[in-house]
Amino acid sequence: MTDRPGQDEAYNFAYLDEQTKRMIRRAILKGIAIPGCQIPFGGREMPLPYGWGTGGIQVTASILGPDDCLKVIDQGADDTTNAVSIRRFFERTAGIRSTLITEEADVIQTRHRIPETPLKAGQTLVYQVPIPEPLRFIEPSETATRRMHALEDYGVMHLKLYEDIARYGHVSTAYAYPVMVNQRYVMDPSPIPKFDNPKLHMSPALQLFGAGREKRLYALPPYTRVESLDFEDFPFEVQKWDEQCALCGATDSFLDEVITDDEGSRLFVCSDTDYCQKRQKRLTQSSSEVRKEELAS
Amino acid sequence: MNAIISAPGQQQGQPPGASGDTLPLLEVHQLSHLHAPGKGCENVSFELYPGEVMGVVGESGSGKTTLLHTLAGNLPPQSGYIHYRDRQGDVLNLQSLSEGEQMRLLRTDWGFIHQNPRDGLRLRASAGANIGERLMAQGERHFGRLREAGRKWLDAVEIPLSRIDDQPRTFSGGMQQRLQIARNLVSEPRLLFMDEPTGGLDVSVQARLLDLLRRLVVSLDLSVIIVTHDLAVARLLADRLMVMKEGQVVESGLTDQILDDPQHPYTQLLVSSVLTP
């Protein structure tokens, strides 16, 4: 049935049947045509529970080609359960190559991070989205939120920001920070830290968002304007750390705090494992070169 | 259909309102919205002039609130039309406006004070955010200016400035009602719809609210349509009255005239039913 060496022949290529993939591709095309607009699609049962990336996995399955190379990250890491399972899933059902290296990947499925390494044209980033509707917290009715999107009735989005500033003196929303896409649709960028929001803007890569439970997807075509909502006198700001990565010394990446014992010791490490390991490799290389030079002289 | 019916400088008419403007702000012709025969409002026609306060009185179920919601665009009219003269003097036909244009009108030029403040407020947002919401919807993106507007309007409706970051669900009924008024007036509307604004408040709180409303209406030159079953409220606030019964307007005219010399038997019954302590 197939000549792909790694693929389990019991499955159609990339698990979903061809009709389903076509249906999802049509929804993706519509999403790309209307950046930031949520498009409904006929979500299928997937062999993992809702909340584990059923939306992302269906989008990935629909766009994967036999020659594509796949990378999967979970909060920036390639080696967590979720990331490993999804990568293995596609290795088995599609027989495709996979990678841990951002630059080598054609398709990157991500849970709640954008890689630190800048993406290139031709790459596609697929996000897993729990709640696609940015207006949901203020308006529980789907009919009402659709009307609000249609009429660009977005005043309530600033209500939340106003409340944050009034209460804490700054905007306390640190992840899933709402953005305005192409000056038209307010979009939930999925729970990525707001640190990653500037990377959405004018990205050369195609960005697709899939929500499996809600059966919605949306898209940011390459080079789309994406602005984080803010006030003139309280402009959008990203997180900053006083520390640097304890492993690679990076000062420009998103850091996770790791508790190392029960006496309050802690260290900060990059959440993007690929970025961190590349930097560590470069550090050991350059230090060994220095040592060689020292030996030579 | 073009929403603009006529440009400025046409139209005749007598100004019964407080202001000297000769052109009506709102023109309603044969407006009907019936939930069932005799339930709702039927063939209601009137004109409202700038700065004029019109009261709609009648017993429960007479169609007052249905009329108000139909006028304010919350219910679609089944027949008749509503013409509104905007700030530029263009006459707009409400039904031919798009949904978005209607919404913008309702949030800027118009205001709606609900009988129950819980329907008109965001109870889980702070008082300041409630006041600022209209401004944010209109594109205000400066926190300092929103804050300033919040303080100004809290002061105008006599709510202590220290409560600006408190949620209105912690407010008393009278304060909630005043906050609802502030939230509507912040966009400097020209026309205000009120549905029993003093309902459910005790008499001393009612008196202060009425006093406040009267002051705001005069100082801001607002046109108001106020629905009430309380004839004392109507006498205090309204220049003109419409009496409704079973969806029909049975009598209309100047407030004093109607309350002191009622002509229709139903109005006579209504006026004679008022308890005097």
mmCIF file of C-alpha atoms in Angstrom, chain A:
data_model
loop_
_atom_site.group_PDB
_atom_site.id
_atom_site.type_symbol
_atom_site.label_atom_id
_atom_site.label_comp_id
_atom_site.label_asym_id
_atom_site.label_seq_id
_atom_site.Cartn_x
_atom_site.Cartn_y
_atom_site.Cartn_z
ATOM 1 C CA MET A 1 0.000 0.000 0.000
ATOM 2 C CA THR A 2 2.806 2.387 0.790
ATOM 3 C CA ASP A 3 6.489 2.514 -0.007
ATOM 4 C CA ARG A 4 7.316 4.719 2.945
ATOM 5 C CA PRO A 5 9.728 2.753 5.114
ATOM 6 C CA GLY A 6 8.678 3.968 8.561
ATOM 7 C CA GLN A 7 4.945 4.118 8.052
ATOM 8 C CA ASP A 8 2.589 1.689 9.744
ATOM 9 C CA GLU A 9 0.504 0.349 6.855
ATOM 10 C CA ALA A 10 -2.623 0.056 8.962
ATOM 11 C CA TYR A 11 -3.014 3.817 8.798
ATOM 12 C CA ASN A 12 -3.726 6.239 6.003
ATOM 13 C CA PHE A 13 -0.868 8.717 5.539
ATOM 14 C CA ALA A 14 -0.799 10.987 8.645
ATOM 15 C CA TYR A 15 -3.683 9.105 10.306
ATOM 16 C CA LEU A 16 -6.655 11.168 8.975
ATOM 17 C CA ASP A 17 -8.546 10.036 5.886
ATOM 18 C CA GLU A 18 -8.118 12.073 2.710
ATOM 19 C CA GLN A 19 -11.639 13.581 2.801
ATOM 20 C CA THR A 20 -11.107 14.916 6.299
ATOM 21 C CA LYS A 21 -7.745 16.364 5.368
ATOM 22 C CA ARG A 22 -9.307 18.103 2.380
ATOM 23 C CA MET A 23 -12.053 19.561 4.571
ATOM 24 C CA ILE A 24 -9.504 20.878 7.062
ATOM 25 C CA ARG A 25 -7.329 22.269 4.253
ATOM 26 C CA ARG A 26 -10.337 24.180 2.921
ATOM 27 C CA ALA A 27 -10.875 25.672 6.387
ATOM 28 C CA ILE A 28 -7.157 26.530 6.567
ATOM 29 C CA LEU A 29 -7.293 28.291 3.193
ATOM 30 C CA LYS A 30 -10.284 30.295 4.379
ATOM 31 C CA GLY A 31 -8.431 31.139 7.574
ATOM 32 C CA ILE A 32 -5.410 32.333 5.606
ATOM 33 C CA ALA A 33 -7.664 34.464 3.413
ATOM 34 C CA ILE A 34 -9.169 36.167 6.498
ATOM 35 C CA PRO A 35 -6.246 36.522 8.932
ATOM 36 C CA GLY A 36 -7.279 36.131 12.571
ATOM 37 C CA CYS A 37 -10.850 35.048 11.813
ATOM 38 C CA GLN A 38 -11.973 31.836 13.515
ATOM 39 C CA ILE A 39 -13.108 29.201 11.006
ATOM 40 C CA PRO A 40 -15.176 26.213 12.129
ATOM 41 C CA PHE A 41 -14.116 22.772 10.918
ATOM 42 C CA GLY A 42 -15.411 19.254 11.416
ATOM 43 C CA GLY A 43 -13.096 18.107 14.195
ATOM 44 C CA ARG A 44 -12.483 14.349 14.367
ATOM 45 C CA GLU A 45 -11.866 12.063 17.312
ATOM 46 C CA MET A 46 -8.117 11.748 17.676
ATOM 47 C CA PRO A 47 -6.257 9.070 19.625
ATOM 48 C CA LEU A 48 -5.399 11.524 22.432
ATOM 49 C CA PRO A 49 -7.584 13.448 24.858
ATOM 50 C CA TYR A 50 -8.891 16.980 24.327
ATOM 51 C CA GLY A 51 -6.475 19.480 25.790
ATOM 52 C CA TRP A 52 -3.453 17.477 24.598
ATOM 53 C CA GLY A 53 -3.286 19.033 21.167
ATOM 54 C CA THR A 54 -6.114 17.489 19.155
ATOM 55 C CA GLY A 55 -6.572 20.737 17.195
ATOM 56 C CA GLY A 56 -2.897 21.141 16.410
ATOM 57 C CA ILE A 57 -2.477 17.471 15.481
ATOM 58 C CA GLN A 58 -5.369 17.628 12.975
ATOM 59 C CA VAL A 59 -3.946 20.744 11.343
ATOM 60 C CA THR A 60 -0.494 19.138 11.198
ATOM 61 C CA ALA A 61 -1.942 15.919 9.731
ATOM 62 C CA SER A 62 -3.705 17.925 7.018
ATOM 63 C CA ILE A 63 -0.673 19.900 5.872
ATOM 64 C CA LEU A 64 2.087 17.273 6.192
ATOM 65 C CA GLY A 65 3.642 16.087 2.957
ATOM 66 C CA PRO A 66 5.757 12.896 2.603
ATOM 67 C CA ASP A 67 8.991 14.928 2.305
ATOM 68 C CA ASP A 68 8.327 17.242 5.234
ATOM 69 C CA CYS A 69 10.440 17.277 8.354
ATOM 70 C CA LEU A 70 8.518 17.684 11.621
ATOM 71 C CA LYS A 71 9.491 19.237 14.944
ATOM 72 C CA VAL A 72 7.187 19.150 17.970
ATOM 73 C CA ILE A 73 7.695 21.279 21.068
ATOM 74 C CA ASP A 74 5.822 21.503 24.330
ATOM 75 C CA GLN A 75 6.489 24.743 26.270
ATOM 76 C CA GLY A 76 9.655 25.075 24.183
ATOM 77 C CA ALA A 77 10.983 21.593 24.964
ATOM 78 C CA ASP A 78 11.342 18.713 22.483
ATOM 79 C CA ASP A 79 11.718 16.055 25.161
ATOM 80 C CA THR A 80 8.494 16.234 27.160
ATOM 81 C CA THR A 81 5.847 13.501 27.043
ATOM 82 C CA ASN A 82 3.415 15.396 24.853
ATOM 83 C CA ALA A 83 6.041 16.455 22.324
ATOM 84 C CA VAL A 84 7.619 12.993 22.117
ATOM 85 C CA SER A 85 4.219 11.275 21.748
ATOM 86 C CA ILE A 86 3.040 13.534 18.939
ATOM 87 C CA ARG A 87 6.386 13.248 17.121
ATOM 88 C CA ARG A 88 6.273 9.444 17.366
ATOM 89 C CA PHE A 89 2.630 9.464 16.280
ATOM 90 C CA PHE A 90 3.515 11.115 12.982
ATOM 91 C CA GLU A 91 6.691 9.057 12.526
ATOM 92 C CA ARG A 92 4.528 5.959 12.750
ATOM 93 C CA THR A 93 1.426 7.060 10.831
ATOM 94 C CA ALA A 94 3.174 9.125 8.136
ATOM 95 C CA GLY A 95 6.683 7.732 8.089
ATOM 96 C CA ILE A 96 8.105 11.245 7.895
ATOM 97 C CA ARG A 97 11.432 12.558 9.129
ATOM 98 C CA SER A 98 11.488 14.410 12.418
ATOM 99 C CA THR A 99 14.009 16.773 13.955
ATOM 100 C CA LEU A 100 14.785 18.660 17.127
ATOM 101 C CA ILE A 101 16.475 21.498 15.270
ATOM 102 C CA THR A 102 14.294 24.501 14.497
ATOM 103 C CA GLU A 103 16.100 25.450 11.260
ATOM 104 C CA GLU A 104 15.694 21.947 9.771
ATOM 105 C CA ALA A 105 11.943 21.668 10.335
ATOM 106 C CA ASP A 106 9.323 22.344 7.664
ATOM 107 C CA VAL A 107 6.423 22.020 10.085
ATOM 108 C CA ILE A 108 6.705 22.817 13.793
ATOM 109 C CA GLN A 109 3.808 21.896 16.041
ATOM 110 C CA THR A 110 3.982 23.852 19.253
ATOM 111 C CA ARG A 111 2.276 23.975 22.589
ATOM 112 C CA HIS A 112 2.477 27.478 24.073
ATOM 113 C CA ARG A 113 5.845 28.735 22.765
ATOM 114 C CA ILE A 114 7.398 30.206 19.633
ATOM 115 C CA PRO A 115 10.993 29.003 19.060
ATOM 116 C CA GLU A 116 13.721 31.515 19.915
ATOM 117 C CA THR A 117 15.469 30.871 16.600
ATOM 118 C CA PRO A 118 13.783 33.185 14.059
ATOM 119 C CA LEU A 119 11.557 31.283 11.653
ATOM 120 C CA LYS A 120 12.161 31.370 7.891
ATOM 121 C CA ALA A 121 9.886 31.712 4.899
ATOM 122 C CA GLY A 122 8.539 28.287 3.959
ATOM 123 C CA GLN A 123 8.266 27.035 7.527
ATOM 124 C CA THR A 124 4.865 26.497 9.143
ATOM 125 C CA LEU A 125 4.178 26.860 12.848
ATOM 126 C CA VAL A 126 1.099 24.966 14.134
ATOM 127 C CA TYR A 127 -0.252 26.052 17.525
ATOM 128 C CA GLN A 128 -2.376 24.017 19.918
ATOM 129 C CA VAL A 129 -5.198 26.241 21.157
ATOM 130 C CA PRO A 130 -7.368 25.500 24.200
ATOM 131 C CA ILE A 131 -9.849 28.425 23.941
ATOM 132 C CA PRO A 132 -9.830 30.171 20.555
ATOM 133 C CA GLU A 133 -12.275 32.950 21.485
ATOM 134 C CA PRO A 134 -10.516 35.983 23.014
ATOM 135 C CA LEU A 135 -13.861 37.534 23.979
ATOM 136 C CA ARG A 136 -15.074 34.448 25.841
ATOM 137 C CA PHE A 137 -14.027 35.621 29.313
ATOM 138 C CA ILE A 138 -16.330 38.643 29.043
ATOM 139 C CA GLU A 139 -19.107 37.223 26.862
ATOM 140 C CA PRO A 140 -20.142 33.591 27.320
ATOM 141 C CA SER A 141 -22.538 33.517 24.345
ATOM 142 C CA GLU A 142 -21.096 32.356 21.015
ATOM 143 C CA THR A 143 -23.826 34.213 19.082
ATOM 144 C CA ALA A 144 -22.871 37.420 20.871
ATOM 145 C CA THR A 145 -19.123 37.018 20.331
ATOM 146 C CA ARG A 146 -19.614 36.333 16.621
ATOM 147 C CA ARG A 147 -21.655 39.508 16.307
ATOM 148 C CA MET A 148 -18.955 41.394 18.207
ATOM 149 C CA HIS A 149 -16.293 40.167 15.761
ATOM 150 C CA ALA A 150 -18.491 41.031 12.791
ATOM 151 C CA LEU A 151 -19.108 44.573 14.043
ATOM 152 C CA GLU A 152 -15.539 45.055 15.333
ATOM 153 C CA ASP A 153 -17.073 45.663 18.734
ATOM 154 C CA TYR A 154 -13.839 45.271 20.698
ATOM 155 C CA GLY A 155 -14.184 47.884 23.455
ATOM 156 C CA VAL A 156 -14.451 45.162 26.100
ATOM 157 C CA MET A 157 -10.964 43.867 25.309
ATOM 158 C CA HIS A 158 -9.499 47.023 26.786
ATOM 159 C CA LEU A 159 -11.763 46.660 29.819
ATOM 160 C CA LYS A 160 -9.599 43.794 31.085
ATOM 161 C CA LEU A 161 -6.408 45.784 30.497
ATOM 162 C CA TYR A 162 -7.960 48.781 32.264
ATOM 163 C CA GLU A 163 -8.833 46.630 35.266
ATOM 164 C CA ASP A 164 -5.295 45.240 35.443
ATOM 165 C CA ILE A 165 -3.700 48.678 35.398
ATOM 166 C CA ALA A 166 -6.205 50.086 37.897
ATOM 167 C CA ARG A 167 -5.563 47.193 40.283
ATOM 168 C CA TYR A 168 -1.885 46.370 39.855
ATOM 169 C CA GLY A 169 -0.439 49.414 38.105
ATOM 170 C CA HIS A 170 0.516 47.357 35.060
ATOM 171 C CA VAL A 171 -1.071 44.829 32.716
ATOM 172 C CA SER A 172 -0.839 41.532 34.590
ATOM 173 C CA THR A 173 -1.861 39.325 31.644
ATOM 174 C CA ALA A 174 1.347 37.378 31.020
ATOM 175 C CA TYR A 175 0.202 34.759 28.519
ATOM 176 C CA ALA A 176 -2.590 34.437 25.914
ATOM 177 C CA TYR A 177 -2.181 38.181 25.535
ATOM 178 C CA PRO A 178 -4.787 39.335 22.971
ATOM 179 C CA VAL A 179 -3.612 40.770 19.645
ATOM 180 C CA MET A 180 -5.174 42.765 16.809
ATOM 181 C CA VAL A 181 -4.548 41.027 13.483
ATOM 182 C CA ASN A 182 -4.229 43.056 10.288
ATOM 183 C CA GLN A 183 -6.128 45.889 12.014
ATOM 184 C CA ARG A 184 -9.343 43.884 11.862
ATOM 185 C CA TYR A 185 -9.744 40.813 14.083
ATOM 186 C CA VAL A 186 -8.878 40.480 17.752
ATOM 187 C CA MET A 187 -7.220 37.088 18.171
ATOM 188 C CA ASP A 188 -6.110 34.866 21.036
ATOM 189 C CA PRO A 189 -2.522 33.859 20.197
ATOM 190 C CA SER A 190 -3.011 30.662 22.306
ATOM 191 C CA PRO A 191 -1.367 30.634 25.744
ATOM 192 C CA ILE A 192 2.096 31.635 24.544
ATOM 193 C CA PRO A 193 3.868 33.980 26.969
ATOM 194 C CA LYS A 194 3.489 37.604 25.927
ATOM 195 C CA PHE A 195 7.282 37.458 25.535
ATOM 196 C CA ASP A 196 6.556 35.704 22.222
ATOM 197 C CA ASN A 197 3.922 38.164 20.977
ATOM 198 C CA PRO A 198 6.402 40.372 19.039
ATOM 199 C CA LYS A 199 7.491 37.255 17.082
ATOM 200 C CA LEU A 200 3.935 36.930 15.670
ATOM 201 C CA HIS A 201 4.272 40.296 13.925
ATOM 202 C CA MET A 202 5.470 40.180 10.310
ATOM 203 C CA SER A 203 6.717 36.609 10.690
ATOM 204 C CA PRO A 204 8.014 35.147 7.408
ATOM 205 C CA ALA A 205 6.552 31.758 8.426
ATOM 206 C CA LEU A 206 2.936 30.652 8.046
ATOM 207 C CA GLN A 207 1.235 30.335 11.422
ATOM 208 C CA LEU A 208 -1.808 28.069 11.911
ATOM 209 C CA PHE A 209 -3.877 27.709 15.076
ATOM 210 C CA GLY A 210 -6.050 24.657 15.779
ATOM 211 C CA ALA A 211 -8.532 24.206 18.621
ATOM 212 C CA GLY A 212 -9.732 20.597 18.747
ATOM 213 C CA ARG A 213 -12.366 20.766 21.458
ATOM 214 C CA GLU A 214 -13.926 23.954 20.047
ATOM 215 C CA LYS A 215 -13.405 22.789 16.439
ATOM 216 C CA ARG A 216 -12.097 26.154 15.273
ATOM 217 C CA LEU A 217 -8.969 27.093 13.418
ATOM 218 C CA TYR A 218 -7.407 30.382 12.407
ATOM 219 C CA ALA A 219 -4.308 31.550 10.641
ATOM 220 C CA LEU A 220 -1.704 34.250 10.241
ATOM 221 C CA PRO A 221 -0.332 34.307 6.681
ATOM 222 C CA PRO A 222 3.363 35.281 6.377
ATOM 223 C CA TYR A 223 4.106 38.965 6.936
ATOM 224 C CA THR A 224 0.840 39.819 8.698
ATOM 225 C CA ARG A 225 0.589 42.826 11.007
ATOM 226 C CA VAL A 226 -0.021 41.644 14.560
ATOM 227 C CA GLU A 227 -0.272 44.240 17.324
ATOM 228 C CA SER A 228 -0.663 43.494 21.015
ATOM 229 C CA LEU A 229 -3.482 45.502 22.592
ATOM 230 C CA ASP A 230 -2.351 48.271 24.923
ATOM 231 C CA PHE A 231 -2.929 51.841 26.087
ATOM 232 C CA GLU A 232 -1.003 54.850 24.773
ATOM 233 C CA ASP A 233 0.280 55.657 28.253
ATOM 234 C CA PHE A 234 0.799 51.980 29.176
ATOM 235 C CA PRO A 235 2.446 50.512 26.075
ATOM 236 C CA PHE A 236 2.820 46.751 25.607
ATOM 237 C CA GLU A 237 5.884 45.292 27.335
ATOM 238 C CA VAL A 238 7.379 41.799 27.423
ATOM 239 C CA GLN A 239 8.756 39.977 30.447
ATOM 240 C CA LYS A 240 12.339 40.661 31.459
ATOM 241 C CA TRP A 241 14.674 38.675 33.727
ATOM 242 C CA ASP A 242 17.541 39.874 35.865
ATOM 243 C CA GLU A 243 19.094 36.414 35.556
ATOM 244 C CA GLN A 244 20.646 34.687 32.571
ATOM 245 C CA CYS A 245 20.257 31.053 31.526
ATOM 246 C CA ALA A 246 22.248 28.896 33.962
ATOM 247 C CA LEU A 247 23.166 26.440 31.179
ATOM 248 C CA CYS A 248 23.946 28.605 28.147
ATOM 249 C CA GLY A 249 24.128 32.139 29.549
ATOM 250 C CA ALA A 250 21.448 33.499 27.212
ATOM 251 C CA THR A 251 19.973 36.844 28.215
ATOM 252 C CA ASP A 252 17.541 37.163 25.303
ATOM 253 C CA SER A 253 15.417 34.028 25.716
ATOM 254 C CA PHE A 254 12.349 33.062 27.732
ATOM 255 C CA LEU A 255 13.557 31.565 31.023
ATOM 256 C CA ASP A 256 11.918 28.903 33.192
ATOM 257 C CA GLU A 257 12.538 28.970 36.912
ATOM 258 C CA VAL A 258 13.706 25.593 38.233
ATOM 259 C CA ILE A 259 13.691 24.788 41.958
ATOM 260 C CA THR A 260 16.774 22.654 42.650
ATOM 261 C CA ASP A 261 16.363 21.681 46.316
ATOM 262 C CA ASP A 262 14.121 22.252 49.304
ATOM 263 C CA GLU A 263 16.229 25.126 50.656
ATOM 264 C CA GLY A 264 15.112 27.723 48.159
ATOM 265 C CA SER A 265 17.902 27.248 45.613
ATOM 266 C CA ARG A 266 16.776 27.917 42.119
ATOM 267 C CA LEU A 267 18.141 28.519 38.700
ATOM 268 C CA PHE A 268 16.806 29.877 35.444
ATOM 269 C CA VAL A 269 17.101 27.963 32.201
ATOM 270 C CA CYS A 270 15.926 28.552 28.632
ATOM 271 C CA SER A 271 12.497 27.089 27.953
ATOM 272 C CA ASP A 272 13.548 26.466 24.315
ATOM 273 C CA THR A 273 15.735 23.343 24.660
ATOM 274 C CA ASP A 274 16.970 23.392 21.057
ATOM 275 C CA TYR A 275 18.130 27.016 21.338
ATOM 276 C CA CYS A 276 19.812 26.323 24.686
ATOM 277 C CA GLN A 277 21.647 23.200 23.495
ATOM 278 C CA LYS A 278 22.901 24.936 20.368
ATOM 279 C CA ARG A 279 24.305 27.741 22.512
ATOM 280 C CA GLN A 280 25.898 25.261 24.930
ATOM 281 C CA LYS A 281 27.560 23.427 22.045
ATOM 282 C CA ARG A 282 28.906 26.702 20.692
ATOM 283 C CA LEU A 283 30.236 27.603 24.152
ATOM 284 C CA THR A 284 32.124 24.306 24.585
ATOM 285 C CA GLN A 285 33.456 24.552 21.018
ATOM 286 C CA SER A 286 34.756 28.063 21.502
ATOM 287 C CA SER A 287 36.259 27.194 24.904
ATOM 288 C CA SER A 288 37.988 24.136 23.425
ATOM 289 C CA GLU A 289 39.291 26.330 20.601
ATOM 290 C CA VAL A 290 40.626 28.749 23.193
ATOM 291 C CA ARG A 291 42.281 25.835 24.979
ATOM 292 C CA LYS A 292 43.851 24.642 21.683
ATOM 293 C CA GLU A 293 45.185 28.125 21.080
ATOM 294 C CA GLU A 294 46.583 28.188 24.594
ATOM 295 C CA LEU A 295 48.311 24.829 24.015
ATOM 296 C CA ALA A 296 49.683 25.961 20.697
ATOM 297 C CA SER A 297 51.172 29.127 22.137
#
